[in-house]
XYZ file of C-alpha atoms in Angstrom:
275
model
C 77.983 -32.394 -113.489
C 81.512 -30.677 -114.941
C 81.765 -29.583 -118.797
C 84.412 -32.396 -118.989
C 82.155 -35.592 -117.205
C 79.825 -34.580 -120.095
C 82.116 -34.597 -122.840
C 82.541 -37.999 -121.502
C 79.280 -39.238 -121.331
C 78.671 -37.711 -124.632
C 81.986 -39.705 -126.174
C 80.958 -42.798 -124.521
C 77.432 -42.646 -126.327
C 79.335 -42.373 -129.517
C 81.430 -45.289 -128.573
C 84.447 -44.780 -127.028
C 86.347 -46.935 -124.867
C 89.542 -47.092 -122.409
C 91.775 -50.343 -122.614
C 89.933 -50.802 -119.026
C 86.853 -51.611 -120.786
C 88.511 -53.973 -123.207
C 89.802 -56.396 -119.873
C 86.547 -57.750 -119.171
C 86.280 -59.296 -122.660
C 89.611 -60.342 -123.213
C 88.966 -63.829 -123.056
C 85.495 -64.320 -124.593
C 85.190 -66.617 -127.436
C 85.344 -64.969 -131.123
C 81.558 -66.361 -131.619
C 80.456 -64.107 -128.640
C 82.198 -60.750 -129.458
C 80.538 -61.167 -133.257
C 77.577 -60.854 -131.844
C 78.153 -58.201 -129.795
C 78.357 -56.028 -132.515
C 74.941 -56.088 -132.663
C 74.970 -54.994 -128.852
C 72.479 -51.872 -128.157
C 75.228 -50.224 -126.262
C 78.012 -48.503 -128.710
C 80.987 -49.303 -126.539
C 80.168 -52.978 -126.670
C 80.221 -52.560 -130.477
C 83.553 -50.829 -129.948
C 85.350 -53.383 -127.747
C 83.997 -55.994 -130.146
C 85.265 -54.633 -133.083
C 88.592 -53.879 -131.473
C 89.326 -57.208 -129.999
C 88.302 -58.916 -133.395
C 90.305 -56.780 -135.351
C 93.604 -57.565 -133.009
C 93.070 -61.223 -133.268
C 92.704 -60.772 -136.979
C 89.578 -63.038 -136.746
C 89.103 -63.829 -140.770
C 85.618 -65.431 -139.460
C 84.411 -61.926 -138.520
C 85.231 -59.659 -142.306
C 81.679 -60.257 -143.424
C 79.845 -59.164 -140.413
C 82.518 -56.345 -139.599
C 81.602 -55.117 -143.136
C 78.122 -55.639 -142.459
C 78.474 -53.190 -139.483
C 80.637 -50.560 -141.540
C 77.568 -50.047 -143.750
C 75.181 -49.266 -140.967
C 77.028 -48.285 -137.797
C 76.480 -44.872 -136.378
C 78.181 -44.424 -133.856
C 81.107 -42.493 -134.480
C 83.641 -44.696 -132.151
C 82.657 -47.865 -133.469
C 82.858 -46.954 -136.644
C 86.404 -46.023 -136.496
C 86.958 -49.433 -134.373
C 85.025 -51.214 -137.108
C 87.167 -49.743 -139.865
C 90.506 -50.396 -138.059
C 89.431 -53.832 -137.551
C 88.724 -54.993 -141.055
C 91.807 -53.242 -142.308
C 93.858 -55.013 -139.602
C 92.713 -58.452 -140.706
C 93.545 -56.962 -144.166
C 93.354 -58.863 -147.664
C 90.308 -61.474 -146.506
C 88.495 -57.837 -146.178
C 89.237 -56.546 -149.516
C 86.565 -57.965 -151.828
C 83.589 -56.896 -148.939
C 85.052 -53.312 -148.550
C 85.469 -53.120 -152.579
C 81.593 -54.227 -152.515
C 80.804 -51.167 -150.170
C 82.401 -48.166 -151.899
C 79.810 -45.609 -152.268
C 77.266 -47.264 -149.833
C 78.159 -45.573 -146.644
C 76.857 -42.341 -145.183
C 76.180 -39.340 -147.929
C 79.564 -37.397 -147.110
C 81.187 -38.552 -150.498
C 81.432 -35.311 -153.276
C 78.918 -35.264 -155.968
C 79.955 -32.392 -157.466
C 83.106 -29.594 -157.879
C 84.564 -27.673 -155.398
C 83.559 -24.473 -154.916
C 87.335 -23.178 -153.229
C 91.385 -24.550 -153.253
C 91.666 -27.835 -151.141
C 94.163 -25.516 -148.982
C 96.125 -28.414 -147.114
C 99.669 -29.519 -148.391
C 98.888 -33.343 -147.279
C 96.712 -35.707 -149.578
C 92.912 -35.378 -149.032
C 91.346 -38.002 -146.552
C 89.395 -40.086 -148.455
C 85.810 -39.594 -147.375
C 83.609 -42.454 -148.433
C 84.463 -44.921 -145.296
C 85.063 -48.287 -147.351
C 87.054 -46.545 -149.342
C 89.638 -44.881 -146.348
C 89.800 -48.536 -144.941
C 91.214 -49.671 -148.282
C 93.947 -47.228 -147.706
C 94.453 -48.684 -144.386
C 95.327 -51.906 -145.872
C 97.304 -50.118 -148.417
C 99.232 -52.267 -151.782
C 97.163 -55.628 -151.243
C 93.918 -53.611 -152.441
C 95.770 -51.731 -155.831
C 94.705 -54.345 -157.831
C 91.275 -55.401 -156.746
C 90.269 -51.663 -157.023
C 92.006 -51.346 -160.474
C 89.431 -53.794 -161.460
C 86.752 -51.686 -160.200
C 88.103 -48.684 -162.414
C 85.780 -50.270 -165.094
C 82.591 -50.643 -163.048
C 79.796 -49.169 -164.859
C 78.537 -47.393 -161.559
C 80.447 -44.354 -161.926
C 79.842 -43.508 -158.482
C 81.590 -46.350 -157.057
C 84.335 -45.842 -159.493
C 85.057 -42.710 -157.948
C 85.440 -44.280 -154.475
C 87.835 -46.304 -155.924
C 89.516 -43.619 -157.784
C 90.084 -41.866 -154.375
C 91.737 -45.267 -153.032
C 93.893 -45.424 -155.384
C 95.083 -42.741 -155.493
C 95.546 -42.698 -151.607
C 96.845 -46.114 -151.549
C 99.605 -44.415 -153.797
C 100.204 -41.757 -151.618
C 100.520 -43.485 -148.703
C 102.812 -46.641 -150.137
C 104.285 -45.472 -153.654
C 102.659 -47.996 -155.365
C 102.233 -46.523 -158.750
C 100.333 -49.638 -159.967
C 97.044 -47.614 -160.340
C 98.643 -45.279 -162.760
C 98.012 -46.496 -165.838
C 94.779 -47.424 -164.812
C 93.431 -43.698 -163.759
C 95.500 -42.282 -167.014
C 93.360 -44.355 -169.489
C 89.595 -43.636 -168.064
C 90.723 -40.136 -167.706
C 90.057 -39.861 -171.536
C 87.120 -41.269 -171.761
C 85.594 -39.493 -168.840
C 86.983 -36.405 -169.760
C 85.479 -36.706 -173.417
C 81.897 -38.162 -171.795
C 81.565 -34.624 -169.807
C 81.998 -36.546 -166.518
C 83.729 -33.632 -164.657
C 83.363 -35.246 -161.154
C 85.240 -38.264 -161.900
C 87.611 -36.029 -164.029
C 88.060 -34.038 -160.782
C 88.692 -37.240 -158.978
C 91.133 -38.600 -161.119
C 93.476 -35.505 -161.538
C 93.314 -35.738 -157.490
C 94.223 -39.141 -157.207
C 97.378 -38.493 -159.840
C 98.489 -35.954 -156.931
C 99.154 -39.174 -154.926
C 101.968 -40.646 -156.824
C 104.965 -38.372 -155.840
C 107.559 -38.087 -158.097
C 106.390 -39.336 -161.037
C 106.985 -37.919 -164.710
C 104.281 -40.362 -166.176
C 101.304 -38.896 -163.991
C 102.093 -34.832 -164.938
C 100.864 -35.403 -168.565
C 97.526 -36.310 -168.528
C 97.477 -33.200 -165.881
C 99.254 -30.443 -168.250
C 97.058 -31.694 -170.883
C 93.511 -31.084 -168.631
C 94.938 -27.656 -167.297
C 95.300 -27.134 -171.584
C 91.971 -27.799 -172.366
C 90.102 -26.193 -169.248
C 91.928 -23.335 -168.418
C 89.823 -20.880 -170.476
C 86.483 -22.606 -169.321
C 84.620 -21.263 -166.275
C 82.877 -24.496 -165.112
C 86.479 -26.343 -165.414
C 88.260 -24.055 -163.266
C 88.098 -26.441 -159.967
C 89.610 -29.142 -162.144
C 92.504 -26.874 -163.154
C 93.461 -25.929 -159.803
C 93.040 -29.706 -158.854
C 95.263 -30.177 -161.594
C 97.419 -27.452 -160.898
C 97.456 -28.657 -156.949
C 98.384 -32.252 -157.912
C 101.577 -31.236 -160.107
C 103.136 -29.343 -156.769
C 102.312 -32.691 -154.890
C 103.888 -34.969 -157.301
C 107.172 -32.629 -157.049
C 108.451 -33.347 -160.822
C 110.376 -30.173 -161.452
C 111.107 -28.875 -164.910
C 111.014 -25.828 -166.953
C 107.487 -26.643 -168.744
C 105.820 -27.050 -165.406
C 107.544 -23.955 -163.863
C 106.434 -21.908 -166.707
C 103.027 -23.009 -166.893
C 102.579 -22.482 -162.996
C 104.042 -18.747 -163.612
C 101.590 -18.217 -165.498
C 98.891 -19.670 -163.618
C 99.639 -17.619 -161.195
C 98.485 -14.369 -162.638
C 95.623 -16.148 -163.999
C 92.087 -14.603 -163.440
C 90.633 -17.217 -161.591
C 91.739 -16.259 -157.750
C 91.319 -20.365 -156.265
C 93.453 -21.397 -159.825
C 96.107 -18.128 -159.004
C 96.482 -19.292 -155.130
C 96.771 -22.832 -156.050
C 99.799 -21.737 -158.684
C 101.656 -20.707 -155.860
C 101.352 -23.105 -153.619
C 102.266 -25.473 -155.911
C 105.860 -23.249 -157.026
C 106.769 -22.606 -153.130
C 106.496 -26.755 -152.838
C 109.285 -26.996 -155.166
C 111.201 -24.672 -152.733
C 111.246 -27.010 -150.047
């Protein structure tokens, strides 16, 4: 057997499908391909989730979610995800209810080195990247959630936010993520801290989100455990793209700072307001 038929065999274990496959189901009732994402067989679970999700079958959201949570495979899941973010707001409140319950790839703690990519992170908890998907419907829902007491699920929602910005302008979130970064900040939750001054990075070209980040880089640039939330910080001012001389000075000087991740991050962020 040839390197490539096993790549194949390999993808198809994981789920993946041709639009050939999808033919055969084309016509089956929306009861049936529910419960085929049950199915033993990954690229059953695939062509259910994909022909659900392109008739937009409101009917399907809860077990669709149900499958998010618990699916393995790595095609399906991506199917799965497309799906409920293609039916869109009925999937909202059921994807808000997951954040921070799939997989164990979400951060729990700093960064040890400079996120070195110019684009916005990709969100990493899964319920949280489909929110992005459906983009401004969610702002508000997850704005709600900013006030959970599970501060683990708050980040999720932190990261949607600020994605959902990134990827739309909506700037609704702002004040939102600018008040809890106080009180975070003040209860010694650096994580969520870390988050926020991430998420602000997603609303481009806007004065109101560079305070709260001058004002972190102020307090933690002198503080050794603080330094991956000042080059967070520092990385979100380049990204937001508001140009003027106290930002420009403070990035000069960042850039000579002792701190190698905060001094590479510094200048990055000035050659962005080159281009």
């Amino acid at each position: 057997m040839s390197s490539d038929e096993n790549k194949r065999i390999n993808r198809e274990k994981r789920g993946q499908i041709t639009p050939e496959d999808l033919k055969p189901y084309s016509n089956f009732p929306d009861t049936y391909l529910i419960e085929l994402l049950d199915d033993d067989y990954p690229k059953k679970r695939t062509i259910s989730a994909t022909l659900l999700g392109r008739r937009q079958i409101i009917s399907a959201v809860i077990p669709l979610a149900s499958a998010l949570k618990y699916e393995k495979a790595l095609y399906s899941r991506i199917a799965i995800s497309k799906a409920l973010s293609e039916i869109g707001e009925p999937s909202i409140d059921p994807l808000i209810d997951l954040l921070g319950e799939i997989g164990n790839n979400q951060e729990t703690e700093l960064p040890q080195k400079y996120f070195n990519k110019k684009s916005y992170p990709l969100v990493r908890d899964m319920a949280a990247r489909t929110l992005v998907k459906i983009g401004k419907p969610a702002t508000l829902p997850l704005i709600r959630i900013l006030k959970d007491e599970d501060s683990f699920k708050v980040q999720q929602a932190i990261d949607a936010v600020g994605g959902i910005a990134a990827k739309t302008s909506d700037e609704r979130g702002l004040k939102s993520l600018i008040s809890i970064l106080q009180s975070y900040w003040e209860g010694h939750d650096k994580v969520t801290s870390w988050k926020i001054v991430r998420a602000l990075g997603g609303f481009r070209n806007c004065e109101d989100a560079t305070g709260p980040l001058l004002m972190v880089i102020e307090y933690a640039r002198e503080a050794e455990d603080d330094f991956p939330i000042v080059w967070e910080s520092v990385r979100s001012l380049g990204q937001i793209g508001v140009e003027n001389s106290q930002i420009m000075n403070l990035l000069l000087e960042l850039s000579h700072h002792q701190n190698s991740e905060i001094s590479k991050a510094s200048k990055i962020a000035m050659k962005q307001f080159d281009n």
